XYZ file of C-alpha atoms in Angstrom:
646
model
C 9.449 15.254 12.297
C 6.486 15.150 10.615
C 2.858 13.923 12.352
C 0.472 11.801 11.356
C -3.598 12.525 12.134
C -5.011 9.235 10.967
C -8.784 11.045 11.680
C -10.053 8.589 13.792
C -13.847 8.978 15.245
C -14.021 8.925 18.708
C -16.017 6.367 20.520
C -16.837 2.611 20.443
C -15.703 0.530 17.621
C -18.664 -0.466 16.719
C -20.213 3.093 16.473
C -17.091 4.834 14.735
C -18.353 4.487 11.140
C -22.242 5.469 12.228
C -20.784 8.496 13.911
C -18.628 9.574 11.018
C -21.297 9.067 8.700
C -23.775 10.563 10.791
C -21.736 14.272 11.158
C -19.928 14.333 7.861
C -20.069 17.537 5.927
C -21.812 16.545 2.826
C -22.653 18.291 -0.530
C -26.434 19.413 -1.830
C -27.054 18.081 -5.359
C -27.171 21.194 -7.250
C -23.518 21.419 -5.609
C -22.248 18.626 -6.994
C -22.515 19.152 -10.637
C -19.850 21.744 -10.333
C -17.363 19.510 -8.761
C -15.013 17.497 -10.569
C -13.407 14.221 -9.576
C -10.432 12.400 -11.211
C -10.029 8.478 -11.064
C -7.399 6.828 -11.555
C -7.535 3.014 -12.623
C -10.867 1.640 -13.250
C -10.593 -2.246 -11.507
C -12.885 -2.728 -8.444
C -12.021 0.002 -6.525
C -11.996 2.290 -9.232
C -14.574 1.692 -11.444
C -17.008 1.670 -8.255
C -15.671 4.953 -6.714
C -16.213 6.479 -10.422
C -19.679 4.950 -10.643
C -20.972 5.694 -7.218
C -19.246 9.057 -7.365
C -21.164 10.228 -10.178
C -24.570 7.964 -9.274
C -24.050 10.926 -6.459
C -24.145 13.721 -8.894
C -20.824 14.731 -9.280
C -18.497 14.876 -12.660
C -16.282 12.170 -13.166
C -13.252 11.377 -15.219
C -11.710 8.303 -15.227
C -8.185 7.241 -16.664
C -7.221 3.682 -17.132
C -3.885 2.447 -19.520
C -5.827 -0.908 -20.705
C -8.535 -0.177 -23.950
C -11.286 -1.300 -21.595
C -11.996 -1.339 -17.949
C -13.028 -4.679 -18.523
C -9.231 -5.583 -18.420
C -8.379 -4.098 -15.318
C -5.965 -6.769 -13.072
C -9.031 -7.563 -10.804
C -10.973 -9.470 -13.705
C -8.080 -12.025 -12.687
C -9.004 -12.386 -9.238
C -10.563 -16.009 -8.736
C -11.567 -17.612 -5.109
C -14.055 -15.296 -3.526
C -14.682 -12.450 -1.286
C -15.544 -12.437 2.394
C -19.060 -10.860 4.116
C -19.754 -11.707 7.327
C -23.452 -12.318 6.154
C -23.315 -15.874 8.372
C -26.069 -17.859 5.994
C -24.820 -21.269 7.283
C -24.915 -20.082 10.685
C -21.241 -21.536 11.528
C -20.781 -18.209 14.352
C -19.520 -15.583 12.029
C -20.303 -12.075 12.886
C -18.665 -8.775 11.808
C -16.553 -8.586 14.803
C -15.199 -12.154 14.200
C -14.514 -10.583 10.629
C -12.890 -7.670 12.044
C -10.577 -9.799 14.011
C -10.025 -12.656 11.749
C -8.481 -9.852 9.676
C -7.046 -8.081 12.127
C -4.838 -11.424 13.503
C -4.459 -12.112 9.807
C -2.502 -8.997 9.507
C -0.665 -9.663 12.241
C -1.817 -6.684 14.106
C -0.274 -4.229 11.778
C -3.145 -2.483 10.879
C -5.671 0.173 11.779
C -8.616 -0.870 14.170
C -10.948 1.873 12.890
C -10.395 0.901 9.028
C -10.908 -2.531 9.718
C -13.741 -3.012 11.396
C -15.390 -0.704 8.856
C -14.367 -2.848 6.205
C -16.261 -5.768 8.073
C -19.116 -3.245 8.638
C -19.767 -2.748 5.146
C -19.104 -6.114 4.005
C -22.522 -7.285 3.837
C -23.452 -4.042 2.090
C -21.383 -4.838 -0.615
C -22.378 -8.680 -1.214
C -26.339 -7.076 -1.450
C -25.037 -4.260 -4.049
C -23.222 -6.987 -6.426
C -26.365 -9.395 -6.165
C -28.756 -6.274 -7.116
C -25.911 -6.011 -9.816
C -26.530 -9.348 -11.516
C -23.651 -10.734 -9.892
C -24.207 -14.775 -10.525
C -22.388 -15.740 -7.188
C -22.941 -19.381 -6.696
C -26.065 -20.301 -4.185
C -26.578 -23.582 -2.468
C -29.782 -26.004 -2.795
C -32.292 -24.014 -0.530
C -31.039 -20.711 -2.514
C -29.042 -18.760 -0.333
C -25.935 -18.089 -1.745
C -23.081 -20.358 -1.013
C -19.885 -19.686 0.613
C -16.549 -21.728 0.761
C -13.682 -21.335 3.652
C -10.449 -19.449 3.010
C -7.312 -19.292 5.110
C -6.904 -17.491 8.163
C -10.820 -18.270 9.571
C -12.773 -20.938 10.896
C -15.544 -19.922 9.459
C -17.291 -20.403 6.286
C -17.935 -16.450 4.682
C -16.304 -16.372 1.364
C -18.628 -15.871 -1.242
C -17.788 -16.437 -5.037
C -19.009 -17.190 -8.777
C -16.907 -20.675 -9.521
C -13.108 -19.219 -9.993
C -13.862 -16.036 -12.233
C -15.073 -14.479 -9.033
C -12.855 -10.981 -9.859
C -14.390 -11.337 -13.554
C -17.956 -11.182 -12.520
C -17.361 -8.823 -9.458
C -15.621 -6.408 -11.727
C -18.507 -6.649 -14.666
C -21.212 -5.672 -12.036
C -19.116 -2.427 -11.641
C -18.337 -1.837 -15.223
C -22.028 -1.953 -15.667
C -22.527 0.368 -13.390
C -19.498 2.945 -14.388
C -21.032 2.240 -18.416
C -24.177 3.657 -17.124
C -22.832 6.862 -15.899
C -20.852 6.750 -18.844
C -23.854 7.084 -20.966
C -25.272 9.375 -18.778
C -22.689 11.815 -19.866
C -21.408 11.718 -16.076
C -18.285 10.071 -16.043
C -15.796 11.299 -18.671
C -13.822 7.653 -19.887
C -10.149 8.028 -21.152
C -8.817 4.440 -22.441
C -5.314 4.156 -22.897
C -4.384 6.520 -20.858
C -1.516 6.381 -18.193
C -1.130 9.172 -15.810
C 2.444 10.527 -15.549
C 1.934 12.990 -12.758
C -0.275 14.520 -10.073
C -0.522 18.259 -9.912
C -0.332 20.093 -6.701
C -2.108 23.757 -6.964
C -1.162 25.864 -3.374
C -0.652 22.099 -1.881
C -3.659 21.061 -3.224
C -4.038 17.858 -5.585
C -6.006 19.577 -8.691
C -5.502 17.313 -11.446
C -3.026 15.223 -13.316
C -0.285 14.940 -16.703
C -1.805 11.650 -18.649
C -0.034 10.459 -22.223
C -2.107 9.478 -24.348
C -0.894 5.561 -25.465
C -2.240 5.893 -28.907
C -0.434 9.459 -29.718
C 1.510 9.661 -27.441
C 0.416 13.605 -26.630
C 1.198 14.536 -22.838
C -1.904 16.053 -21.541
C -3.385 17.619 -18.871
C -6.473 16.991 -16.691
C -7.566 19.391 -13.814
C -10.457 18.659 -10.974
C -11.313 19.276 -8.018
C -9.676 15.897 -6.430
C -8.198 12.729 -7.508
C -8.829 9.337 -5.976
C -5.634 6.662 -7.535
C -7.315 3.049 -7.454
C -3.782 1.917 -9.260
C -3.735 -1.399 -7.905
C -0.335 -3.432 -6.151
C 3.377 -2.822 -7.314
C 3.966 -6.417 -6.889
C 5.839 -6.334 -10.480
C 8.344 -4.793 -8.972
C 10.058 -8.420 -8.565
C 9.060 -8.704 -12.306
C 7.875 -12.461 -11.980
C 4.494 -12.320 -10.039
C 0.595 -13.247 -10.664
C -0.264 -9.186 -11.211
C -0.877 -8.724 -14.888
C 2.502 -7.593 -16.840
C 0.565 -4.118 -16.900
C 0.300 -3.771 -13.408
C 2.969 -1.051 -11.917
C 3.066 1.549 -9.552
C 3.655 4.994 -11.810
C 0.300 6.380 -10.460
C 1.538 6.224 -6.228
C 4.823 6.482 -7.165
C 4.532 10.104 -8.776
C 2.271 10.913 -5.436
C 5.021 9.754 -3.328
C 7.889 11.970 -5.110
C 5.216 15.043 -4.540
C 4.929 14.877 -1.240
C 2.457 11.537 0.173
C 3.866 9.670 2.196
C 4.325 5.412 1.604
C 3.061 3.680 4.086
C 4.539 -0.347 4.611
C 6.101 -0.902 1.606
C 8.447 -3.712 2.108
C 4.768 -5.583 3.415
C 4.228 -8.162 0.180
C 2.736 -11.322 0.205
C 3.868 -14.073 -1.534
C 0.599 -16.291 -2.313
C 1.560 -20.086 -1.891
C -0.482 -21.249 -4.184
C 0.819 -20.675 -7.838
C 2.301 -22.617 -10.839
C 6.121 -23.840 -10.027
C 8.325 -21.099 -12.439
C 9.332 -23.487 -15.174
C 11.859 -21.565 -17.621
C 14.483 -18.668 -17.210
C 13.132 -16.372 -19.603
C 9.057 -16.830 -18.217
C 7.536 -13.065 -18.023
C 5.020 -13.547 -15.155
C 3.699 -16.512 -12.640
C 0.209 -17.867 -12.836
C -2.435 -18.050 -9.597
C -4.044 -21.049 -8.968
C -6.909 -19.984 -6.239
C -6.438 -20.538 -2.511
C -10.280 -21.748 -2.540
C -8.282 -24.726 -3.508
C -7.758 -25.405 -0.350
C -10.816 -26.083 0.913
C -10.671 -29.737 -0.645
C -7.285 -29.994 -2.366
C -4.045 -31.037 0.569
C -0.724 -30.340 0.599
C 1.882 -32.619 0.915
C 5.562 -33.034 -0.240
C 7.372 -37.079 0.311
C 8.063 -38.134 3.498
C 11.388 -39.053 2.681
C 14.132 -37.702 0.772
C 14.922 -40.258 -1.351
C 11.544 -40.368 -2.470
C 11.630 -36.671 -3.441
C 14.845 -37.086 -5.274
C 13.073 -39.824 -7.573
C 10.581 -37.656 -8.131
C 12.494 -35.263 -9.406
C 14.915 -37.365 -11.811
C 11.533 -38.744 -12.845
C 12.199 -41.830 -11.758
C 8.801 -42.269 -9.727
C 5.164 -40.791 -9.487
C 3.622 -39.154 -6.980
C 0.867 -41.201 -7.286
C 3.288 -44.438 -6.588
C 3.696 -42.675 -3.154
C 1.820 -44.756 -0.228
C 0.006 -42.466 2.117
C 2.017 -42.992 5.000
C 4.934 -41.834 3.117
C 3.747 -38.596 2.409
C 4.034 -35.650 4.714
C 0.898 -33.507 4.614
C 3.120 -30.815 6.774
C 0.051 -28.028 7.305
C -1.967 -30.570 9.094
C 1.119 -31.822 10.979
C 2.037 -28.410 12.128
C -0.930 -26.524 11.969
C -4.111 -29.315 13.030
C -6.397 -26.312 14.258
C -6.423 -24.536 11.171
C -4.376 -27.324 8.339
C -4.112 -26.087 4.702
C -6.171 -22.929 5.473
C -3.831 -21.555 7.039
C -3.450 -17.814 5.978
C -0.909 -17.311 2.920
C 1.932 -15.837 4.684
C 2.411 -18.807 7.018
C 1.364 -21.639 4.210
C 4.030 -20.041 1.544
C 7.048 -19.923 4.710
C 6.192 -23.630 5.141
C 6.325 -24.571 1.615
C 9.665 -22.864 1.229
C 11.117 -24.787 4.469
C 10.252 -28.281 3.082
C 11.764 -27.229 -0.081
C 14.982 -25.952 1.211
C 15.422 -29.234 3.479
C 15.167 -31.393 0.139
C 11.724 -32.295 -0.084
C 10.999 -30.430 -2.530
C 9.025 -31.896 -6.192
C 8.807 -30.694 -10.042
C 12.355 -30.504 -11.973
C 13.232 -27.235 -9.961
C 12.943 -28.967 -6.468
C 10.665 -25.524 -5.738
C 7.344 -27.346 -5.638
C 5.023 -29.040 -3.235
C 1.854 -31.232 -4.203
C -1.610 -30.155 -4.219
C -3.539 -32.982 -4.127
C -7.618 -33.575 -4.922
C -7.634 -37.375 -4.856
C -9.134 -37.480 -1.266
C -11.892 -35.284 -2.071
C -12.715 -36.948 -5.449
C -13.449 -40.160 -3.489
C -15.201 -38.716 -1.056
C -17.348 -36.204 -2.992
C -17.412 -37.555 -6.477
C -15.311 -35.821 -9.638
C -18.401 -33.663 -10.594
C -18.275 -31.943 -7.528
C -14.764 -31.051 -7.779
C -15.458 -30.537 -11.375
C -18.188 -27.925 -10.374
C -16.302 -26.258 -7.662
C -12.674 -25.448 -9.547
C -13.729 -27.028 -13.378
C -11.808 -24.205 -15.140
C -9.026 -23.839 -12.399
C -8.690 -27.475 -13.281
C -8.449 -26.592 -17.176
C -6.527 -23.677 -16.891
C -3.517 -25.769 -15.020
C -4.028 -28.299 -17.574
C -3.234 -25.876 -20.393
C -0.090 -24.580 -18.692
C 1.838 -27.697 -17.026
C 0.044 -30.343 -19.333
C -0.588 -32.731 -16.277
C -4.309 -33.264 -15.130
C -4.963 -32.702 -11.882
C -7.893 -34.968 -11.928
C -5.725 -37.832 -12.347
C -2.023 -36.443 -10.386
C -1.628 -34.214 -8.065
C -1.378 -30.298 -8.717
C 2.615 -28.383 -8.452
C 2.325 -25.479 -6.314
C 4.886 -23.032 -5.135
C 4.701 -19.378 -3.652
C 5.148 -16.579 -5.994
C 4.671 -12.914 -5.532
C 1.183 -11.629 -5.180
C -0.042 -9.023 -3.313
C 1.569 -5.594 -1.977
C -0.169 -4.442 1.449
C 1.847 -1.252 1.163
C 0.856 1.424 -0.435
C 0.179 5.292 -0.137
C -0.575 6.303 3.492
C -3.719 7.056 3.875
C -6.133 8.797 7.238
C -9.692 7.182 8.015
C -11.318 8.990 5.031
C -9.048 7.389 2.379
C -7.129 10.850 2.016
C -3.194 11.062 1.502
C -1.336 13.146 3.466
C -2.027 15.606 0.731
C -5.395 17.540 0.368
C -7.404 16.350 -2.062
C -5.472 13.257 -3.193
C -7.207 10.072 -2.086
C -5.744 6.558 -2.455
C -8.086 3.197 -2.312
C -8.077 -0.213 -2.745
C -4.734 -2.239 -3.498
C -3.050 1.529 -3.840
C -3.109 2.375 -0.523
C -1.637 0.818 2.541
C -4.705 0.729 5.078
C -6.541 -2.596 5.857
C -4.231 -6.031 5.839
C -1.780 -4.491 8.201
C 1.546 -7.563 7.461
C -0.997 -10.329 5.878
C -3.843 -10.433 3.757
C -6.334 -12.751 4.080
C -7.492 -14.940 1.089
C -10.524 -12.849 -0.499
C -9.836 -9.458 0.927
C -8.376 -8.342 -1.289
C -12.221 -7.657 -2.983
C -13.590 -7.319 -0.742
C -11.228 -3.704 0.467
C -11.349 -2.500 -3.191
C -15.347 -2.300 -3.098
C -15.877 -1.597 0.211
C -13.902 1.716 -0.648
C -15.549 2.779 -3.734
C -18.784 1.884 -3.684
C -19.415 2.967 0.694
C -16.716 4.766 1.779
C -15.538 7.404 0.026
C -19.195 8.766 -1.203
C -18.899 9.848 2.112
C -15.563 10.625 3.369
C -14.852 12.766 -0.318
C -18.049 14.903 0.674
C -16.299 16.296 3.534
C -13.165 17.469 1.992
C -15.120 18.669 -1.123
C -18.007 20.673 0.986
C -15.622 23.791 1.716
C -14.538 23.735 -2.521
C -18.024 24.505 -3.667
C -17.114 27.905 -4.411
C -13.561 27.126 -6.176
C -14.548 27.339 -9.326
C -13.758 25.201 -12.201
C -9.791 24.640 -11.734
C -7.984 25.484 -14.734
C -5.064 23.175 -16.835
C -3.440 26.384 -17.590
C -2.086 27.007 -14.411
C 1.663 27.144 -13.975
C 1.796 24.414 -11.780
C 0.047 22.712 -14.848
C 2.385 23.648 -17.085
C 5.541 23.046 -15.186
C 4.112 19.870 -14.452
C 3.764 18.797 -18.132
C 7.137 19.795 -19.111
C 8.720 17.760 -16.389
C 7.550 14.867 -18.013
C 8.304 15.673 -21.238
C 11.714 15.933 -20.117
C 11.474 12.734 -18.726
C 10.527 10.935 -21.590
C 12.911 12.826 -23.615
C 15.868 12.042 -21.380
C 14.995 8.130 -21.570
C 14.714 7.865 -25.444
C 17.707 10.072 -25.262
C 19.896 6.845 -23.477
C 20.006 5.198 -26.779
C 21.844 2.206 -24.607
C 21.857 -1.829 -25.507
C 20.052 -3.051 -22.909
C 16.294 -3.989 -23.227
C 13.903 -2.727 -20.734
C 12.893 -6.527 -19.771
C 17.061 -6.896 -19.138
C 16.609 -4.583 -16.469
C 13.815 -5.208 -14.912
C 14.475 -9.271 -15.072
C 17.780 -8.134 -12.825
C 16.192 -6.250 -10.818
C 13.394 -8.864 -10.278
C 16.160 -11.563 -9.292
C 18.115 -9.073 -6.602
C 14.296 -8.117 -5.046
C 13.307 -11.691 -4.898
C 16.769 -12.988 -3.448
C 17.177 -10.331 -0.854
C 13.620 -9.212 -0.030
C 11.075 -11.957 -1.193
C 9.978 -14.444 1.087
C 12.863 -13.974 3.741
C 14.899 -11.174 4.417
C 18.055 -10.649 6.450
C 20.276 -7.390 6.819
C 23.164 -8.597 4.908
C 20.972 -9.603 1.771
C 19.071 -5.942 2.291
C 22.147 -3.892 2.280
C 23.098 -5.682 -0.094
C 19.848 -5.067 -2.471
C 20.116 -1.156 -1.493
C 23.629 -1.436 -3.004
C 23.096 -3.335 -6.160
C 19.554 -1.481 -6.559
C 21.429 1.930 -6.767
C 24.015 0.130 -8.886
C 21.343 -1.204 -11.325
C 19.361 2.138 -11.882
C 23.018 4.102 -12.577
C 23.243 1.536 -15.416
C 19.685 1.921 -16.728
C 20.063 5.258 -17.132
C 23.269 5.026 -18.994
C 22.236 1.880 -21.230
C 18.719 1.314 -21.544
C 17.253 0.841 -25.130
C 14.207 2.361 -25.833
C 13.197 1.573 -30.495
C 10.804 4.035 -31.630
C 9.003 7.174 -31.365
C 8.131 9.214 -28.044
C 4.957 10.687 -30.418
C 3.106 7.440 -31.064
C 2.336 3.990 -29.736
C 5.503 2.486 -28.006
C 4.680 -0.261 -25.604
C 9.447 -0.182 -25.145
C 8.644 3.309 -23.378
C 5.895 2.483 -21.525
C 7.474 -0.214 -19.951
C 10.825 1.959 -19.460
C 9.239 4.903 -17.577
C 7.120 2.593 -15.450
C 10.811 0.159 -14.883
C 12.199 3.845 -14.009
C 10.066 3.580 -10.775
C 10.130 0.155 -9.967
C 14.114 0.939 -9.731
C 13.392 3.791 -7.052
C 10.357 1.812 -4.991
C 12.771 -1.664 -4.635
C 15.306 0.349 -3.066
C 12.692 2.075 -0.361
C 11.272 -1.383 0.187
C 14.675 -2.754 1.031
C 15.638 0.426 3.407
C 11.489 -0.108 4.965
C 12.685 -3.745 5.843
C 15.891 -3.251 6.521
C 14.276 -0.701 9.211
C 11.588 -3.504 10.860
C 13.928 -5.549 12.820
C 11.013 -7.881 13.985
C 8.807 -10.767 11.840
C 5.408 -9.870 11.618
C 3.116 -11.294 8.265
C 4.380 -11.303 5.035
C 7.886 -9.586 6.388
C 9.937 -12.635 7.616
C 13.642 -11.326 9.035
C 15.413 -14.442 9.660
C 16.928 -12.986 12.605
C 13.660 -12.646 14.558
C 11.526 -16.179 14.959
C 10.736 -18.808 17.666
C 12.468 -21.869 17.759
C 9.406 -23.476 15.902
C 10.204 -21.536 13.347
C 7.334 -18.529 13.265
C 7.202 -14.811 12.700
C 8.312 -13.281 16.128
C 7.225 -9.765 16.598
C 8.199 -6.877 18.796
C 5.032 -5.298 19.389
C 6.887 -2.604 21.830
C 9.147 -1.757 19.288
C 7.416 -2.130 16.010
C 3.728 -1.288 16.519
C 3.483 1.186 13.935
C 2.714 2.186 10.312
C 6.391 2.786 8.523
C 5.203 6.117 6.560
C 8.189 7.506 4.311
C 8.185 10.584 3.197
C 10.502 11.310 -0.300
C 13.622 13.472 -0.149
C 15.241 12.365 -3.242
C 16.111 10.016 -5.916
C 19.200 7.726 -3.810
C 18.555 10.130 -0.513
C 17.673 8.183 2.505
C 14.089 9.157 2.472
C 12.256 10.265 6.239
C 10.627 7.791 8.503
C 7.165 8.883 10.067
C 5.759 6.822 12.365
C 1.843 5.972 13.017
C 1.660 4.273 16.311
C -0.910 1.755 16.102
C -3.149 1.291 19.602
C -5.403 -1.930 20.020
C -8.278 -0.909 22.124
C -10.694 -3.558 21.850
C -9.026 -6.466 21.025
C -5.957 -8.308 22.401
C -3.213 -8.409 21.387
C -1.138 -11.774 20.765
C 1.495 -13.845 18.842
C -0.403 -15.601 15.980
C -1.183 -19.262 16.439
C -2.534 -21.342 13.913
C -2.220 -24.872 15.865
């Protein structure tokens, strides 16, 4: 089997990241003009490694699929994101950060890589204000924060609900800089195909061009993939309908191993699905919670009126409501983290107290906090959350209470990565929402930020330097290398063999069915039967895309059908290794619920003596049981416990 070295300093926690820094090989300026560095996806994490990267000195390219970085998936990011910078002195501290996060996660991730990410929090918060970020700030002129689930603390900062928005212009400011400088090298619409392995190292990728459609190739020194989540793999979720996971995936089929990748979280706070034919789910923020509750009726027959239509939430008395966070939950109510607030929206609903036409809806209700606060407030808090629900279910939530129900959101799986952000493959580096390293089972509310900046803008400036020290003297690596070449006719193969199908079946057929069997059997609960049974019909499905899939156009030119096809072409392989990775975790821990493993009360029940580890798979073929690798995970400074929210 093969092992794992995760690179973890020696040392206290709390020196771990100093010490790194302090030792790391680094490279002189005159150095780093001769290096080149390929990113891939230009959202947060991205466009800051780009930006910082070349601030540094070294060249950059940079590849995204959208016509501007501005339209990366993070603009779409709304509540906040978390510093442990303590301004209203509540008792927050990095370490409380660290293990906020840490429980969040349901101890499934890396001490090390999460205290860093605490570490440099506050770094990050002072980079984005420098930036022109216009985070909201509070009457003495500190900025403000809000809470989110998971904490008892108040640390999440944010800029109304287009937090991901402004985050993500600060760093498209700064990547349009270097672009001007002539040190990052920007290729819109471009989607990379493949990575290219040169004597085992990563040295560069095959991109095709969206406009032409041309295959190309692109060589460097390394490549960093900043792709973001593979959440559409259950086709209806919040991530834009752009969002996939080509980028890892190729990695993955090379050789890196995928770390976690049944671990998705299913965010309980989005717009009920209301039609069979919908083609993705819309996020209402969980800073919602702060002054919105959540409640479904009391009794039964109320919910069934409600329903048929017959009666009004706002008809229902208060003591026949059932505000079931606060009931089960009083310590933490409706912030508790996602994981545990989307399982208990999906209980009341499948015991019939369920609202909206569907019966898969709860309430999210603002009336208490308009009385107490005053509508402008609200209004100033969440005005265009408020608009943007309006505009969708044409109810306003000023005046009736909001629908909610959980939906897809966020993939903590991803490419394995060590301490310095670096696959299992030389060279090829993996941050943000592409890799698996920092929300262990569960990610807290406004983390999700929060990781993807933390990683390009502070850690790997540093943690890149050391691999790229010793490849000063390689010399400028070369697209006309076999391994180039035999990697760009591989995927002109591919694309040739899919418009060569010339089936019936639309690519959004496929990838609707596929979204149904991933959501039945390994969505928000999971047993073995249903996971066999998506391995099965997963295998089933992808036989019959291949045979039947219809693909109108030309491979040489603009053709959104094929885009979509090659990118449903991987979606097809990844369900089926999510489904084997929880088929595999016979415990509850986060986001994975098996319904075989809670406590009576109805909770996540781990097996930390079995299960304390990082699931890395290593690829051994398309419908070949791929290899388990395990990275045993060892909590040193903090204890470990069962989760309790009460």
């Amino acid at each position: 089997m093969a092992e794992l070295n995760s690179k973890i300093p020696q040392g206290p926690l709390e020196d771990k990241w100093t010490h790194y820094k302090s030792h790391t090989n680094l490279v002189n300026p005159a150095n780093k003009r001769r290096i080149e560095i390929i990113v891939i996806g230009t959202g947060l994490a991205g466009a800051s490694a780009a930006a910082s990267l070349a601030e540094l000195g070294f060249k950059v390219k940079a590849y995204c699929y959208q016509d501007s970085s501005r339209r990366a998936h993070s603009i779409a990011a709304q509540g906040g994101i978390n510093a442990a910078k303590n301004y209203q002195n509540d008792g927050d501290s990095v370490y409380r950060l660290f293990y906020d996060t840490i429980k969040g996660g349901d101890y499934r991730a890396r001490e090390a890589n999460v205290y860093r990410l605490a570490e440099v929090s506050n770094n990050i918060i002072d980079q984005c204000v420098a930036q022109g970020v216009p985070f909201a700030r509070e009457y003495g002129g500190l900025l403000d924060n809000r809470s989110f689930g998971g904490a008892q603390v108040s640390r999440t900062f944010y800029a109304r609900g287009q937090t991901g928005q402004q985050l993500l212009l600060g760093a498209y400011s700064a990547l349009s800089r270097q672009i001007q400088k002539g040190n990052v090298e920007m290729f819109t619409r471009h989607e990379m195909m493949d990575v290219v392995l040169v004597e085992g190292r990563a040295r560069g990728i095959i991109a095709r061009n969206l406009i032409t459609g041309a295959i190309e190739r692109h060589a460097a020194h390394a490549v960093v993939l900043a792709n973001g989540g593979y959440g559409n793999v259950f086709f209806l979720s919040t991530n834009a309908m752009g969002s996939n996971v080509t980028a890892g995936w190729k990695a993955y089929k090379k050789g890196a191993y995928f770390g976690n990748p049944s671990f998705t979280q299913i965010h309980p706070t989005c717009i009920p699905v209301h039609g069979e034919f919908q083609s993705k789910l819309t996020l209402m923020s969980e800073s919602l919670r702060n002054d919105g509750r959540i409640w479904v009726p009391k009794h039964k027959e109320d919910a069934a009126k409600v329903r048929e239509g017959k009666l009004l939430p706002v008809n229902i008395k208060e003591e026949d409501r059932d505000y079931y966070l606060e009931r089960r939950y009083p310590a933490f109510g409706n912030l508790v983290p996602r994981d545990v607030a989307s399982r208990a929206a999906k209980e009341r609903c499948d015991a019939g107290y369920g609202v909206g036409e569907t019966g898969l809806a709860v309430y999210l209700d603002f009336a208490d906090s308009i009385n107490r606060l005053g509508r402008d407030t609200i209004e100033a808090r969440y005005g265009n959350l408020f608009q943007m629900y309006e505009k969708i279910v044409d109810e306003n939530p000023y005046n009736t209470p909001m629908m909610i129900y959980p939906a897809v959101h966020y993939t903590m799986g991803g490419l394995w990565v060590d301490y310095e952000l670096m696959t299992n493959i030389p060279g090829l580096y993996a941050a943000g929402e592409a890799n698996f390293s920092d929300h262990g089972a569960n990610r807290l509310g406004a983390s999700a930020l929060m990781q993807g900046l933390a990683d390009g803008y502070f850690v790997l400036p540093y943690t890149m330097q050391n691999y790229l020290s010793d490849q000063i003297r390689v010399p400028k690596i070369s697209s006309d290398l076999p391994e180039f070449i035999e990697a760009e006719k591989n995927v002109k193969d591919q694309i040739s063999k899919l418009m060569g199908v010339k089936g019936n079946t639309s690519v959004d057929t496929f990838h609707r069915r596929l979204g149904i069997i991933m959501w039945e059997n390994v969505g928000m609960a999971r047993n073995r039967v249903g996971l066999q049974q998506a391995i099965t019909d997963i295998a089933a499905l992808r036989e019959e895309f291949w045979k039947d899939v219809k693909i109108p156009g030309e491979e040489a030119s603009i053709n959104q059908e094929l885009e979509k096809a090659s990118r449903v072409a991987d979606f097809l392989e990844l369900g089926e290794l999510m489904a084997r990775d929880a088929l595999e975790r016979e415990e509850s821990c986060g986001g994975h619920f098996r319904e075989e493993f809670q406590t009576p009360e109805g909770e996540a029940l781990r097996d930390d003596e079995n299960y304390m580890y990082v699931s890395a798979w290593a690829f051994k073929g398309v419908g070949v049981e791929p290899e388990l690798i395990k990275e045993p995970l060892q909590y040193e400074f903090i204890e470990v416990k069962q989760r309790n929210y009460k």
